[in-house]
PDB file of C-alpha atoms in Angstrom:
ATOM      1  CA  MET A  14     -13.092 -29.099  -0.489  1.00  0.00           C
ATOM      2  CA  TYR A  15     -12.390 -26.514  -3.172  1.00  0.00           C
ATOM      3  CA  LYS A  16     -12.547 -27.435  -6.848  1.00  0.00           C
ATOM      4  CA  ILE A  17     -10.083 -26.436  -9.556  1.00  0.00           C
ATOM      5  CA  PRO A  18     -11.660 -23.460 -11.351  1.00  0.00           C
ATOM      6  CA  ALA A  19     -12.988 -24.252 -14.815  1.00  0.00           C
ATOM      7  CA  ASN A  20     -12.442 -20.883 -16.474  1.00  0.00           C
ATOM      8  CA  THR A  21      -8.788 -20.081 -15.785  1.00  0.00           C
ATOM      9  CA  LEU A  22      -5.706 -20.835 -17.841  1.00  0.00           C
ATOM     10  CA  PHE A  23      -3.279 -21.308 -14.952  1.00  0.00           C
ATOM     11  CA  ILE A  24      -4.360 -19.685 -11.678  1.00  0.00           C
ATOM     12  CA  GLY A  25      -5.763 -22.416  -9.471  1.00  0.00           C
ATOM     13  CA  GLN A  26      -5.017 -25.239 -11.907  1.00  0.00           C
ATOM     14  CA  HIS A  27      -2.596 -26.466  -9.243  1.00  0.00           C
ATOM     15  CA  LEU A  28      -4.764 -26.208  -6.150  1.00  0.00           C
ATOM     16  CA  VAL A  29      -3.728 -27.213  -2.647  1.00  0.00           C
ATOM     17  CA  PHE A  30      -6.344 -27.285   0.117  1.00  0.00           C
ATOM     18  CA  VAL A  31      -5.252 -27.416   3.751  1.00  0.00           C
ATOM     19  CA  PRO A  32      -7.915 -27.381   6.500  1.00  0.00           C
ATOM     20  CA  GLU A  33      -5.668 -25.278   8.739  1.00  0.00           C
ATOM     21  CA  CYS A  34      -2.290 -23.568   8.438  1.00  0.00           C
ATOM     22  CA  HIS A  35      -0.313 -20.705   9.921  1.00  0.00           C
ATOM     23  CA  SER A  36      -0.099 -18.704   6.690  1.00  0.00           C
ATOM     24  CA  THR A  37      -1.078 -19.549   3.120  1.00  0.00           C
ATOM     25  CA  ASN A  38       1.584 -17.090   1.923  1.00  0.00           C
ATOM     26  CA  LEU A  39       4.271 -19.123   3.655  1.00  0.00           C
ATOM     27  CA  GLU A  40       2.876 -22.352   2.206  1.00  0.00           C
ATOM     28  CA  VAL A  41       2.962 -20.951  -1.342  1.00  0.00           C
ATOM     29  CA  GLN A  42       6.493 -19.636  -0.819  1.00  0.00           C
ATOM     30  CA  ARG A  43       7.577 -23.134   0.223  1.00  0.00           C
ATOM     31  CA  LEU A  44       5.915 -24.793  -2.777  1.00  0.00           C
ATOM     32  CA  MET A  45       7.348 -22.282  -5.250  1.00  0.00           C
ATOM     33  CA  GLN A  46      10.861 -23.070  -4.071  1.00  0.00           C
ATOM     34  CA  GLN A  47      10.433 -26.645  -5.241  1.00  0.00           C
ATOM     35  CA  LYS A  48      11.861 -27.658  -8.604  1.00  0.00           C
ATOM     36  CA  GLY A  49       9.342 -27.471 -11.434  1.00  0.00           C
ATOM     37  CA  SER A  50       6.837 -25.320  -9.560  1.00  0.00           C
ATOM     38  CA  THR A  51       4.258 -23.756 -11.868  1.00  0.00           C
ATOM     39  CA  GLU A  52       2.852 -20.249 -11.963  1.00  0.00           C
ATOM     40  CA  GLY A  53      -0.636 -19.919 -10.604  1.00  0.00           C
ATOM     41  CA  ILE A  54      -0.384 -22.382  -7.725  1.00  0.00           C
ATOM     42  CA  VAL A  55      -3.017 -21.660  -5.068  1.00  0.00           C
ATOM     43  CA  VAL A  56      -3.087 -22.682  -1.413  1.00  0.00           C
ATOM     44  CA  VAL A  57      -6.470 -22.247   0.233  1.00  0.00           C
ATOM     45  CA  THR A  58      -7.427 -22.933   3.844  1.00  0.00           C
ATOM     46  CA  GLN A  59     -10.483 -22.864   6.049  1.00  0.00           C
ATOM     47  CA  HIS A  60      -8.541 -21.562   9.023  1.00  0.00           C
ATOM     48  CA  GLN A  61      -5.403 -19.432   8.966  1.00  0.00           C
ATOM     49  CA  THR A  62      -3.923 -19.179  12.437  1.00  0.00           C
ATOM     50  CA  ALA A  63      -1.303 -16.515  11.726  1.00  0.00           C
ATOM     51  CA  GLY A  64      -2.800 -14.410   8.949  1.00  0.00           C
ATOM     52  CA  ARG A  65      -0.963 -11.192   8.208  1.00  0.00           C
ATOM     53  CA  GLY A  66      -1.922  -7.870   6.701  1.00  0.00           C
ATOM     54  CA  GLN A  67       0.157  -4.940   5.490  1.00  0.00           C
ATOM     55  CA  GLN A  68       3.217  -3.997   7.592  1.00  0.00           C
ATOM     56  CA  GLY A  69       2.738  -6.908   9.995  1.00  0.00           C
ATOM     57  CA  SER A  70      -0.873  -6.224  10.979  1.00  0.00           C
ATOM     58  CA  ILE A  71      -3.093  -9.203  11.841  1.00  0.00           C
ATOM     59  CA  TRP A  72      -5.874 -10.512   9.616  1.00  0.00           C
ATOM     60  CA  VAL A  73      -8.614 -12.230  11.667  1.00  0.00           C
ATOM     61  CA  SER A  74     -11.050 -14.560   9.897  1.00  0.00           C
ATOM     62  CA  GLU A  75     -13.725 -16.889  11.293  1.00  0.00           C
ATOM     63  CA  PRO A  76     -12.947 -20.491  10.225  1.00  0.00           C
ATOM     64  CA  GLY A  77     -15.032 -21.845   7.350  1.00  0.00           C
ATOM     65  CA  LYS A  78     -16.856 -18.582   6.675  1.00  0.00           C
ATOM     66  CA  ASN A  79     -14.507 -16.684   4.380  1.00  0.00           C
ATOM     67  CA  LEU A  80     -11.971 -17.077   1.592  1.00  0.00           C
ATOM     68  CA  THR A  81      -8.370 -17.216   2.762  1.00  0.00           C
ATOM     69  CA  PHE A  82      -5.853 -18.182   0.114  1.00  0.00           C
ATOM     70  CA  SER A  83      -2.607 -17.267  -1.637  1.00  0.00           C
ATOM     71  CA  ILE A  84      -1.527 -17.326  -5.277  1.00  0.00           C
ATOM     72  CA  GLY A  85       1.999 -17.888  -6.559  1.00  0.00           C
ATOM     73  CA  LEU A  86       2.919 -15.778  -9.587  1.00  0.00           C
ATOM     74  CA  LYS A  87       6.047 -15.222 -11.677  1.00  0.00           C
ATOM     75  CA  PRO A  88       5.706 -11.660 -13.005  1.00  0.00           C
ATOM     76  CA  ASN A  89       9.306 -11.393 -14.245  1.00  0.00           C
ATOM     77  CA  PHE A  90       8.034  -9.274 -17.135  1.00  0.00           C
ATOM     78  CA  ILE A  91       7.747  -6.233 -14.839  1.00  0.00           C
ATOM     79  CA  THR A  92      10.553  -4.238 -13.292  1.00  0.00           C
ATOM     80  CA  LEU A  93      11.045  -3.287  -9.683  1.00  0.00           C
ATOM     81  CA  HIS A  94       9.859   0.214 -10.610  1.00  0.00           C
ATOM     82  CA  GLN A  95       6.571  -1.239 -11.892  1.00  0.00           C
ATOM     83  CA  GLN A  96       5.763  -3.576  -8.999  1.00  0.00           C
ATOM     84  CA  PHE A  97       2.722  -1.585  -7.831  1.00  0.00           C
ATOM     85  CA  TYR A  98       1.011  -2.477 -11.097  1.00  0.00           C
ATOM     86  CA  LEU A  99       0.701  -6.025  -9.766  1.00  0.00           C
ATOM     87  CA  SER A 100      -1.130  -4.645  -6.736  1.00  0.00           C
ATOM     88  CA  MET A 101      -3.390  -2.668  -9.076  1.00  0.00           C
ATOM     89  CA  ALA A 102      -4.188  -5.750 -11.161  1.00  0.00           C
ATOM     90  CA  VAL A 103      -5.030  -7.913  -8.133  1.00  0.00           C
ATOM     91  CA  SER A 104      -7.110  -5.160  -6.516  1.00  0.00           C
ATOM     92  CA  LEU A 105      -9.060  -4.710  -9.745  1.00  0.00           C
ATOM     93  CA  GLY A 106      -9.655  -8.456  -9.969  1.00  0.00           C
ATOM     94  CA  LEU A 107     -11.222  -8.351  -6.527  1.00  0.00           C
ATOM     95  CA  TYR A 108     -13.226  -5.284  -7.499  1.00  0.00           C
ATOM     96  CA  ASP A 109     -14.523  -7.120 -10.591  1.00  0.00           C
ATOM     97  CA  CYS A 110     -15.498 -10.150  -8.508  1.00  0.00           C
ATOM     98  CA  LEU A 111     -17.386  -8.125  -5.915  1.00  0.00           C
ATOM     99  CA  LEU A 112     -19.125  -6.142  -8.633  1.00  0.00           C
ATOM    100  CA  HIS A 113     -20.308  -9.490 -10.033  1.00  0.00           C
ATOM    101  CA  PHE A 114     -21.852 -10.616  -6.734  1.00  0.00           C
ATOM    102  CA  LEU A 115     -22.799  -7.211  -5.258  1.00  0.00           C
ATOM    103  CA  PRO A 116     -23.820  -5.137  -8.295  1.00  0.00           C
ATOM    104  CA  ASP A 117     -25.973  -2.710  -6.301  1.00  0.00           C
ATOM    105  CA  GLU A 118     -23.349  -1.802  -3.682  1.00  0.00           C
ATOM    106  CA  THR A 119     -20.675   0.902  -3.674  1.00  0.00           C
ATOM    107  CA  ILE A 120     -17.336  -0.857  -4.154  1.00  0.00           C
ATOM    108  CA  LYS A 121     -14.030   1.018  -3.946  1.00  0.00           C
ATOM    109  CA  ILE A 122     -10.312   0.245  -3.740  1.00  0.00           C
ATOM    110  CA  LYS A 123      -8.723   1.800  -0.681  1.00  0.00           C
ATOM    111  CA  TRP A 124      -5.062   2.546  -1.285  1.00  0.00           C
ATOM    112  CA  PRO A 125      -2.852   0.664  -1.270  1.00  0.00           C
ATOM    113  CA  ASN A 126      -4.896  -2.527  -1.665  1.00  0.00           C
ATOM    114  CA  ASP A 127      -7.912  -2.924   0.597  1.00  0.00           C
ATOM    115  CA  ILE A 128     -11.369  -3.311  -0.873  1.00  0.00           C
ATOM    116  CA  MET A 129     -14.270  -1.351   0.608  1.00  0.00           C
ATOM    117  CA  VAL A 130     -17.992  -1.977   0.241  1.00  0.00           C
ATOM    118  CA  ASN A 131     -20.291   0.811   1.429  1.00  0.00           C
ATOM    119  CA  ASP A 132     -17.378   2.411   3.333  1.00  0.00           C
ATOM    120  CA  LYS A 133     -16.486  -0.794   5.195  1.00  0.00           C
ATOM    121  CA  LYS A 134     -13.509  -3.110   4.658  1.00  0.00           C
ATOM    122  CA  ILE A 135     -14.392  -6.436   3.051  1.00  0.00           C
ATOM    123  CA  CYS A 136     -11.024  -7.624   1.808  1.00  0.00           C
ATOM    124  CA  GLY A 137      -7.314  -7.316   2.448  1.00  0.00           C
ATOM    125  CA  ILE A 138      -4.383  -8.164   0.187  1.00  0.00           C
ATOM    126  CA  LEU A 139      -0.771  -8.909   1.101  1.00  0.00           C
ATOM    127  CA  ILE A 140       1.725  -9.170  -1.759  1.00  0.00           C
ATOM    128  CA  GLU A 141       5.267 -10.348  -1.055  1.00  0.00           C
ATOM    129  CA  ASN A 142       7.794 -10.076  -3.878  1.00  0.00           C
ATOM    130  CA  GLN A 143      11.159 -11.718  -4.442  1.00  0.00           C
ATOM    131  CA  ILE A 144      13.440  -9.410  -6.426  1.00  0.00           C
ATOM    132  CA  VAL A 145      16.159 -10.691  -8.799  1.00  0.00           C
ATOM    133  CA  ASN A 146      18.169  -8.289 -11.001  1.00  0.00           C
ATOM    134  CA  GLN A 147      15.714  -5.400 -10.553  1.00  0.00           C
ATOM    135  CA  ARG A 148      12.781  -7.558 -11.656  1.00  0.00           C
ATOM    136  CA  ILE A 149      10.018  -9.384  -9.805  1.00  0.00           C
ATOM    137  CA  ASP A 150      11.106 -13.018  -9.950  1.00  0.00           C
ATOM    138  CA  ARG A 151       8.265 -14.423  -7.836  1.00  0.00           C
ATOM    139  CA  SER A 152       5.253 -12.980  -6.057  1.00  0.00           C
ATOM    140  CA  VAL A 153       2.967 -14.439  -3.458  1.00  0.00           C
ATOM    141  CA  VAL A 154      -0.458 -12.802  -3.359  1.00  0.00           C
ATOM    142  CA  GLY A 155      -2.339 -13.388  -0.120  1.00  0.00           C
ATOM    143  CA  ILE A 156      -6.070 -12.638  -0.078  1.00  0.00           C
ATOM    144  CA  GLY A 157      -8.587 -12.561   2.741  1.00  0.00           C
ATOM    145  CA  LEU A 158     -12.161 -11.929   1.584  1.00  0.00           C
ATOM    146  CA  ASN A 159     -15.010 -11.753   4.077  1.00  0.00           C
ATOM    147  CA  VAL A 160     -17.811 -13.829   2.583  1.00  0.00           C
ATOM    148  CA  ASN A 161     -20.251 -15.281   5.135  1.00  0.00           C
ATOM    149  CA  GLN A 162     -18.924 -13.973   8.451  1.00  0.00           C
ATOM    150  CA  ARG A 163     -21.452 -11.796  10.289  1.00  0.00           C
ATOM    151  CA  PHE A 164     -19.652 -10.635  13.422  1.00  0.00           C
ATOM    152  CA  PHE A 165     -16.355  -8.723  13.499  1.00  0.00           C
ATOM    153  CA  PRO A 166     -14.227  -7.268  16.314  1.00  0.00           C
ATOM    154  CA  MET A 167     -14.080  -3.937  14.453  1.00  0.00           C
ATOM    155  CA  PRO A 168     -17.174  -1.989  13.334  1.00  0.00           C
ATOM    156  CA  GLN A 169     -15.562  -0.866  10.058  1.00  0.00           C
ATOM    157  CA  ALA A 170     -15.513  -4.440   8.681  1.00  0.00           C
ATOM    158  CA  THR A 171     -18.189  -6.113   6.590  1.00  0.00           C
ATOM    159  CA  SER A 172     -18.825  -9.207   4.475  1.00  0.00           C
ATOM    160  CA  MET A 173     -20.697 -10.195   1.329  1.00  0.00           C
ATOM    161  CA  ASN A 174     -23.311 -11.846   3.538  1.00  0.00           C
ATOM    162  CA  LEU A 175     -23.897  -8.692   5.586  1.00  0.00           C
ATOM    163  CA  GLU A 176     -24.250  -6.517   2.497  1.00  0.00           C
ATOM    164  CA  ARG A 177     -26.528  -8.882   0.562  1.00  0.00           C
ATOM    165  CA  GLU A 178     -28.210 -10.894   3.366  1.00  0.00           C
ATOM    166  CA  GLU A 179     -27.340 -14.030   1.439  1.00  0.00           C
ATOM    167  CA  VAL A 180     -25.231 -17.087   2.207  1.00  0.00           C
ATOM    168  CA  PHE A 181     -22.690 -17.503  -0.582  1.00  0.00           C
ATOM    169  CA  ASP A 182     -21.111 -20.739  -1.763  1.00  0.00           C
ATOM    170  CA  LEU A 183     -17.393 -20.330  -1.081  1.00  0.00           C
ATOM    171  CA  ASN A 184     -16.288 -22.437  -4.031  1.00  0.00           C
ATOM    172  CA  THR A 185     -18.423 -20.394  -6.431  1.00  0.00           C
ATOM    173  CA  VAL A 186     -17.004 -17.115  -5.126  1.00  0.00           C
ATOM    174  CA  PHE A 187     -13.482 -18.551  -5.258  1.00  0.00           C
ATOM    175  CA  SER A 188     -13.880 -19.647  -8.892  1.00  0.00           C
ATOM    176  CA  VAL A 189     -15.129 -16.245 -10.024  1.00  0.00           C
ATOM    177  CA  LEU A 190     -12.476 -14.437  -8.011  1.00  0.00           C
ATOM    178  CA  VAL A 191      -9.467 -16.283  -9.453  1.00  0.00           C
ATOM    179  CA  GLU A 192     -10.956 -15.913 -12.930  1.00  0.00           C
ATOM    180  CA  LYS A 193     -11.224 -12.137 -12.499  1.00  0.00           C
ATOM    181  CA  ILE A 194      -7.727 -11.849 -11.018  1.00  0.00           C
ATOM    182  CA  GLU A 195      -6.250 -13.856 -13.883  1.00  0.00           C
ATOM    183  CA  ALA A 196      -8.008 -11.653 -16.456  1.00  0.00           C
ATOM    184  CA  ARG A 197      -6.489  -8.500 -14.939  1.00  0.00           C
ATOM    185  CA  TYR A 198      -3.084 -10.180 -14.546  1.00  0.00           C
ATOM    186  CA  LEU A 199      -3.071 -11.120 -18.236  1.00  0.00           C
ATOM    187  CA  ARG A 200      -3.717  -7.475 -19.111  1.00  0.00           C
ATOM    188  CA  LEU A 201      -0.699  -6.585 -16.991  1.00  0.00           C
ATOM    189  CA  LYS A 202       1.307  -9.238 -18.829  1.00  0.00           C
ATOM    190  CA  THR A 203       0.368  -7.781 -22.232  1.00  0.00           C
ATOM    191  CA  GLY A 204       1.548  -4.328 -21.141  1.00  0.00           C
ATOM    192  CA  GLU A 205      -1.766  -2.552 -20.571  1.00  0.00           C
ATOM    193  CA  LEU A 206      -0.237  -0.535 -17.751  1.00  0.00           C
ATOM    194  CA  GLU A 207      -1.968   2.768 -18.431  1.00  0.00           C
ATOM    195  CA  LYS A 208      -5.405   1.120 -18.676  1.00  0.00           C
ATOM    196  CA  LEU A 209      -4.833  -0.684 -15.367  1.00  0.00           C
ATOM    197  CA  LYS A 210      -3.750   2.516 -13.655  1.00  0.00           C
ATOM    198  CA  GLN A 211      -6.724   4.414 -15.068  1.00  0.00           C
ATOM    199  CA  ALA A 212      -9.184   1.746 -13.873  1.00  0.00           C
ATOM    200  CA  TYR A 213      -7.526   1.641 -10.443  1.00  0.00           C
ATOM    201  CA  GLU A 214      -7.742   5.410 -10.049  1.00  0.00           C
ATOM    202  CA  GLU A 215     -11.338   5.556 -11.291  1.00  0.00           C
ATOM    203  CA  ASN A 216     -12.360   3.233  -8.467  1.00  0.00           C
ATOM    204  CA  LEU A 217     -10.103   4.709  -5.780  1.00  0.00           C
ATOM    205  CA  TYR A 218     -11.660   5.254  -2.362  1.00  0.00           C
ATOM    206  CA  TRP A 219     -12.276   8.940  -1.524  1.00  0.00           C
ATOM    207  CA  ARG A 220     -11.099  10.091  -4.936  1.00  0.00           C
ATOM    208  CA  ASP A 221     -12.020  13.729  -5.648  1.00  0.00           C
ATOM    209  CA  GLU A 222     -13.679  14.017  -2.227  1.00  0.00           C
ATOM    210  CA  LEU A 223     -12.639  16.265   0.654  1.00  0.00           C
ATOM    211  CA  HIS A 224     -11.719  14.154   3.689  1.00  0.00           C
ATOM    212  CA  GLU A 225      -9.459  14.201   6.723  1.00  0.00           C
ATOM    213  CA  PHE A 226      -6.090  12.451   6.811  1.00  0.00           C
ATOM    214  CA  VAL A 227      -3.494  12.010   9.528  1.00  0.00           C
ATOM    215  CA  ILE A 228      -0.049  13.193   8.407  1.00  0.00           C
ATOM    216  CA  ASP A 229       2.866  13.580  10.839  1.00  0.00           C
ATOM    217  CA  HIS A 230       0.443  13.027  13.725  1.00  0.00           C
ATOM    218  CA  GLN A 231      -1.672  15.967  12.582  1.00  0.00           C
ATOM    219  CA  THR A 232      -5.123  15.906  11.009  1.00  0.00           C
ATOM    220  CA  GLN A 233      -5.353  17.666   7.663  1.00  0.00           C
ATOM    221  CA  GLN A 234      -8.050  17.961   5.032  1.00  0.00           C
ATOM    222  CA  GLY A 235      -7.166  16.730   1.572  1.00  0.00           C
ATOM    223  CA  ILE A 236      -8.481  15.296  -1.676  1.00  0.00           C
ATOM    224  CA  VAL A 237      -7.264  11.987  -3.154  1.00  0.00           C
ATOM    225  CA  LYS A 238      -6.327  12.547  -6.802  1.00  0.00           C
ATOM    226  CA  GLY A 239      -4.639   9.289  -7.815  1.00  0.00           C
ATOM    227  CA  VAL A 240      -1.432   7.282  -7.474  1.00  0.00           C
ATOM    228  CA  THR A 241       2.049   7.439  -8.944  1.00  0.00           C
ATOM    229  CA  GLU A 242       3.547   4.571 -10.958  1.00  0.00           C
ATOM    230  CA  GLU A 243       5.578   3.636  -7.881  1.00  0.00           C
ATOM    231  CA  GLY A 244       2.396   3.346  -5.825  1.00  0.00           C
ATOM    232  CA  LYS A 245       2.476   6.575  -3.851  1.00  0.00           C
ATOM    233  CA  LEU A 246      -0.880   8.145  -2.966  1.00  0.00           C
ATOM    234  CA  CYS A 247      -1.376  11.609  -4.471  1.00  0.00           C
ATOM    235  CA  VAL A 248      -3.350  13.968  -2.225  1.00  0.00           C
ATOM    236  CA  LEU A 249      -4.185  17.624  -2.799  1.00  0.00           C
ATOM    237  CA  LEU A 250      -3.390  19.546   0.409  1.00  0.00           C
ATOM    238  CA  LYS A 251      -4.072  23.295   0.565  1.00  0.00           C
ATOM    239  CA  GLY A 252      -3.759  23.557  -3.203  1.00  0.00           C
ATOM    240  CA  GLU A 253      -0.524  21.564  -3.404  1.00  0.00           C
ATOM    241  CA  LEU A 254      -0.367  18.020  -4.769  1.00  0.00           C
ATOM    242  CA  LYS A 255       1.781  15.779  -2.569  1.00  0.00           C
ATOM    243  CA  SER A 256       2.590  12.071  -2.737  1.00  0.00           C
ATOM    244  CA  PHE A 257       2.940   9.663   0.173  1.00  0.00           C
ATOM    245  CA  VAL A 258       4.220   6.138   0.713  1.00  0.00           C
ATOM    246  CA  PHE A 259       2.415   3.706   2.992  1.00  0.00           C
ATOM    247  CA  ARG A 260       2.538   4.710   6.681  1.00  0.00           C
ATOM    248  CA  GLU A 261       3.278   8.352   5.852  1.00  0.00           C
ATOM    249  CA  ILE A 262      -0.443   9.066   5.611  1.00  0.00           C
ATOM    250  CA  ARG A 263      -3.505   7.537   7.240  1.00  0.00           C
ATOM    251  CA  TYR A 264      -7.195   7.858   6.503  1.00  0.00           C
ATOM    252  CA  ALA A 265      -8.980   9.556   9.413  1.00  0.00           C
ATOM    253  CA  TYR A 266     -12.420   8.270  10.403  1.00  0.00           C
TER     254      TYR A 266
END
């Protein structure tokens, strides 16, 4: 059973634990539709049977070994044009948490919002927004963080346990994680957009490195330079800086 985190103002102060569910995002969406729902509600589960990633991909997690939860937020202080800043803030919160537990490892944010440790994926984020009058009325932030799982169907995945050879207490990791996410979210709320973008870009995977990408079914060499305010990835290709939305470009391995 997860405990309400001690060091947050609102995230996780309303905490719902379900041993098993189809999707924590769907559970949070349902709860936020209820009258009097509060910002920061968290639904956490040991086993998510229909976890989703970006663009309908599947997130697979071994029951009881990892953190699988969703947060309900009400970021109506940002416009539709600024919605990627929420992704930046959440990604940086995860980065901060992993830096706390894995200080000796190389931690990077892979655009748009995966977290990499030593070139392997350790975390995925799925943010679903409800738009009202060109503003974000409600957001559901789904997070899957590999903590103690040791075996994965894909070789490019990893966990905190694999990187540190240590069994982590899930509740301790959860408490630190929501604390770090809330701290970054509050900076977003106070308008520190440029600082968030700068921090996101400083920790961007493959930034200022020459790598191969797949664009229009062709492999090209390019250099990640940053992101636009709208969340497009900026890549230098043959001396020309171009920007891409998700699915227009893919990292080649």
